[in-house]
Structure formats: structure tokens, C-alpha cells
Amino acid sequence: MGTHVLIAPLYPPVQSARSMTTIELVSGGRLRPGFGIGWSPEEYQAAGLDFGRRGARMDELLDALKAPWTETRRNTTASTCLLPSTTRR
């Protein structure tokens, strides 16, 4: 199961992680997400985001998405998101 290409910097990382975790569980581990940074300044403008920071935002979001699945505990305060300490179950 794939998302095609999700323009990840447009979405909050915790919401994305939760949605992808649900799909991963329901599909029996078949989720294969694809991420991109987008090419349309209008999409970022509509979301109230800076198009010029899309690459940096993607890096921060990928770090935030990866943390709950790969680490026992994680604290992060990226400039685009705040995540509480999490414990992987």
C-alpha cells in the first residue's frame, strides 16, 4: 500500500505518524510511504508556509517521524514542530 507521494512538509509530523501507523497496522505491515517536498509555491502559500524552507522542513519532519519508531524515548524541539517525550510500545 502506498501514498503515491505525500508532500510531507505540508502536514504536522505527529498527525502524519499517527495516520501512517494506523495504515501500517490495518494493512498488516504493507505501508510503503513516499515523501516529496513539492514544486508548487501556491500549495505552500495556501498552507501559510514558506516555500523556500521546504527542504529544511522536510528534514525536520523526517527526523520527527522516524523518532517514535526507532528510539525508546525522544525529545525534540525542531523549529517546525514540538513533540513530547514518547515511549515506543
XYZ file of N, CA and C in Angstrom:
267
model
N 0.856 -1.171 0.000
C 0.000 0.000 0.000
C 0.897 1.227 0.000
N 0.624 2.160 -0.865
C 1.441 3.354 -0.929
C 0.604 4.614 -0.930
N 1.253 5.705 -0.615
C 0.586 7.002 -0.582
C 0.791 7.774 -1.871
N 1.421 7.154 -2.851
C 1.920 7.848 -4.021
C 3.040 8.733 -3.488
N 2.954 10.052 -3.591
C 3.953 10.914 -2.967
C 3.215 11.925 -2.102
N 3.501 11.876 -0.819
C 2.914 12.790 0.145
C 3.829 13.999 0.275
N 3.292 15.183 0.098
C 4.092 16.397 0.267
C 4.196 16.632 1.778
N 5.145 15.935 2.373
C 5.269 15.839 3.825
C 5.398 17.170 4.553
N 6.124 18.166 4.038
C 6.247 19.412 4.795
C 4.928 20.163 5.006
N 3.879 19.772 4.301
C 2.592 20.448 4.471
C 1.777 19.890 5.641
N 2.237 18.785 6.247
C 1.449 18.115 7.281
C 2.177 18.091 8.619
N 1.435 18.199 9.718
C 2.061 18.082 11.048
C 2.635 16.674 11.238
N 3.862 16.558 11.751
C 4.512 15.252 11.843
C 3.787 14.258 12.742
N 3.228 14.698 13.846
C 2.546 13.769 14.750
C 1.292 13.218 14.084
N 0.552 14.066 13.402
C -0.641 13.619 12.665
C -0.246 12.627 11.580
N 0.821 12.922 10.852
C 1.286 12.012 9.794
C 1.714 10.673 10.379
N 2.473 10.710 11.464
C 2.938 9.472 12.089
C 1.765 8.626 12.566
N 0.786 9.271 13.160
C -0.382 8.529 13.658
C -1.157 7.894 12.497
N -1.382 8.662 11.451
C -2.116 8.133 10.294
C -1.369 6.978 9.648
N -0.053 7.135 9.477
C 0.725 6.076 8.843
C 0.814 4.834 9.725
N 0.877 5.023 11.031
C 0.903 3.882 11.940
C -0.399 3.098 11.842
N -1.515 3.810 11.772
C -2.812 3.146 11.633
C -2.870 2.333 10.341
N -2.448 2.942 9.229
C -2.455 2.244 7.945
C -1.518 1.038 7.996
N -0.360 1.205 8.611
C 0.608 0.108 8.737
C -0.003 -1.069 9.502
N -0.720 -0.782 10.586
C -1.337 -1.846 11.386
C -2.493 -2.512 10.647
N -3.369 -1.703 10.055
C -4.539 -2.238 9.357
C -4.139 -3.054 8.130
N -3.067 -2.652 7.467
C -2.649 -3.336 6.242
C -1.744 -4.531 6.505
N -1.459 -4.804 7.759
C -0.581 -5.933 8.062
C 0.869 -5.671 7.701
N 1.305 -4.423 7.832
C 2.702 -4.089 7.574
C 3.046 -3.818 6.127
N 2.057 -3.468 5.313
C 2.316 -3.283 3.876
C 2.461 -1.829 3.450
N 2.470 -0.884 4.377
C 2.589 0.529 4.002
C 3.990 0.835 3.485
N 4.066 1.501 2.350
C 5.321 1.971 1.771
C 5.131 3.441 1.402
N 5.310 4.341 2.378
C 5.047 5.753 2.098
C 6.107 6.364 1.181
N 5.672 7.315 0.390
C 6.574 8.080 -0.457
C 6.483 9.539 -0.051
N 7.614 10.206 0.095
C 7.633 11.600 0.529
C 8.288 12.490 -0.514
N 7.771 13.683 -0.666
C 8.344 14.684 -1.552
C 8.239 16.049 -0.899
N 8.902 17.039 -1.504
C 8.841 18.390 -0.945
C 7.912 19.303 -1.741
N 7.428 18.830 -2.862
C 6.516 19.632 -3.680
C 7.252 20.590 -4.585
N 6.509 21.148 -5.526
C 7.104 22.068 -6.502
C 6.277 23.340 -6.663
N 5.103 23.383 -6.055
C 4.187 24.495 -6.269
C 4.197 25.496 -5.108
N 4.700 26.710 -5.326
C 4.673 27.722 -4.265
C 3.250 28.006 -3.774
N 2.269 27.844 -4.664
C 0.878 28.125 -4.287
C 0.379 27.182 -3.191
N 0.827 25.921 -3.215
C 0.420 24.974 -2.170
C 0.944 25.419 -0.806
N 2.175 25.882 -0.771
C 2.756 26.348 0.493
C 2.100 27.639 0.945
N 1.833 28.519 0.006
C 1.163 29.777 0.344
C -0.212 29.483 0.949
N -0.953 28.558 0.363
C -2.281 28.204 0.874
C -2.206 27.621 2.278
N -1.089 26.948 2.607
C -0.910 26.356 3.936
C -0.250 27.329 4.907
N 0.095 28.528 4.436
C 0.739 29.519 5.288
C 2.185 29.177 5.622
N 2.867 28.479 4.705
C 4.245 28.049 4.935
C 5.189 28.686 3.930
N 6.461 28.805 4.317
C 7.499 29.394 3.480
C 8.017 28.354 2.486
N 7.785 28.582 1.210
C 8.210 27.669 0.149
C 9.724 27.474 0.164
N 10.477 28.505 0.485
C 11.940 28.442 0.499
C 12.509 27.546 1.590
N 11.728 27.215 2.599
C 12.185 26.356 3.695
C 11.697 24.919 3.553
N 11.170 24.558 2.405
C 10.562 23.233 2.276
C 11.557 22.100 2.481
N 12.779 22.244 2.030
C 13.793 21.196 2.218
C 14.163 21.025 3.685
N 14.406 22.129 4.369
C 14.735 22.073 5.801
C 13.563 21.520 6.596
N 12.362 21.925 6.220
C 11.168 21.432 6.910
C 11.016 19.917 6.705
N 11.300 19.446 5.495
C 11.238 18.009 5.216
C 12.225 17.258 6.100
N 13.466 17.757 6.212
C 14.462 17.108 7.060
C 13.973 17.007 8.504
N 13.427 18.097 9.030
C 12.920 18.110 10.400
C 11.760 17.135 10.569
N 10.865 17.110 9.594
C 9.706 16.233 9.685
C 10.101 14.762 9.589
N 11.055 14.424 8.726
C 11.504 13.032 8.641
C 12.145 12.591 9.946
N 12.935 13.471 10.567
C 13.509 13.153 11.876
C 12.415 12.917 12.909
N 11.409 13.772 12.895
C 10.316 13.648 13.856
C 9.485 12.398 13.612
N 9.293 12.017 12.347
C 8.530 10.808 12.024
C 9.304 9.541 12.379
N 10.599 9.564 12.169
C 11.420 8.383 12.415
C 11.598 8.108 13.908
N 11.664 9.149 14.705
C 11.972 9.004 16.129
C 11.054 8.047 16.887
N 9.738 8.156 16.777
C 8.889 7.261 17.566
C 9.043 5.780 17.199
N 9.502 5.487 15.983
C 9.620 4.092 15.545
C 11.005 3.498 15.783
N 12.001 4.348 16.030
C 13.361 3.830 16.123
C 14.035 4.051 17.459
N 13.448 4.849 18.336
C 14.073 5.145 19.616
C 13.110 4.832 20.746
N 13.674 4.471 21.897
C 12.840 4.181 23.057
C 12.213 5.462 23.599
N 12.999 6.513 23.752
C 12.467 7.798 24.216
C 13.041 8.903 23.340
N 12.256 9.948 23.132
C 12.706 11.016 22.238
C 12.144 12.349 22.689
N 12.989 13.342 22.757
C 12.566 14.727 22.941
C 13.103 15.491 21.749
N 12.271 16.308 21.130
C 12.743 17.134 20.028
C 12.031 18.469 20.065
N 12.731 19.502 19.684
C 12.130 20.819 19.572
C 12.588 21.432 18.261
N 12.218 20.819 17.167
C 12.526 21.354 15.843
C 11.794 22.675 15.683
N 12.261 23.501 14.792
C 11.641 24.817 14.625
C 10.226 24.738 14.067
N 9.860 23.607 13.456
C 8.531 23.500 12.856
C 7.571 22.628 13.647
N 8.052 21.970 14.685
C 7.157 21.119 15.455
C 7.708 20.883 16.852
N 6.842 20.586 17.756
C 7.220 20.223 19.111
C 6.626 18.858 19.408
N 7.450 17.943 19.864
C 6.970 16.611 20.216
C 7.273 16.348 21.683
N 6.329 15.766 22.406
C 6.606 15.384 23.787
C 7.470 14.144 23.815
N 7.986 13.798 25.000
C 8.709 12.539 25.144
C 7.754 11.412 24.778
N 8.234 10.452 24.035
C 7.386 9.322 23.643
C 8.074 8.032 24.049
N 7.305 7.022 24.270
C 7.828 5.701 24.564
C 7.282 4.745 23.536
N 8.139 4.064 22.834
C 7.702 3.083 21.827
C 7.133 1.877 22.540
N 6.004 1.399 22.075
C 5.359 0.236 22.703
C 5.492 -0.967 21.827
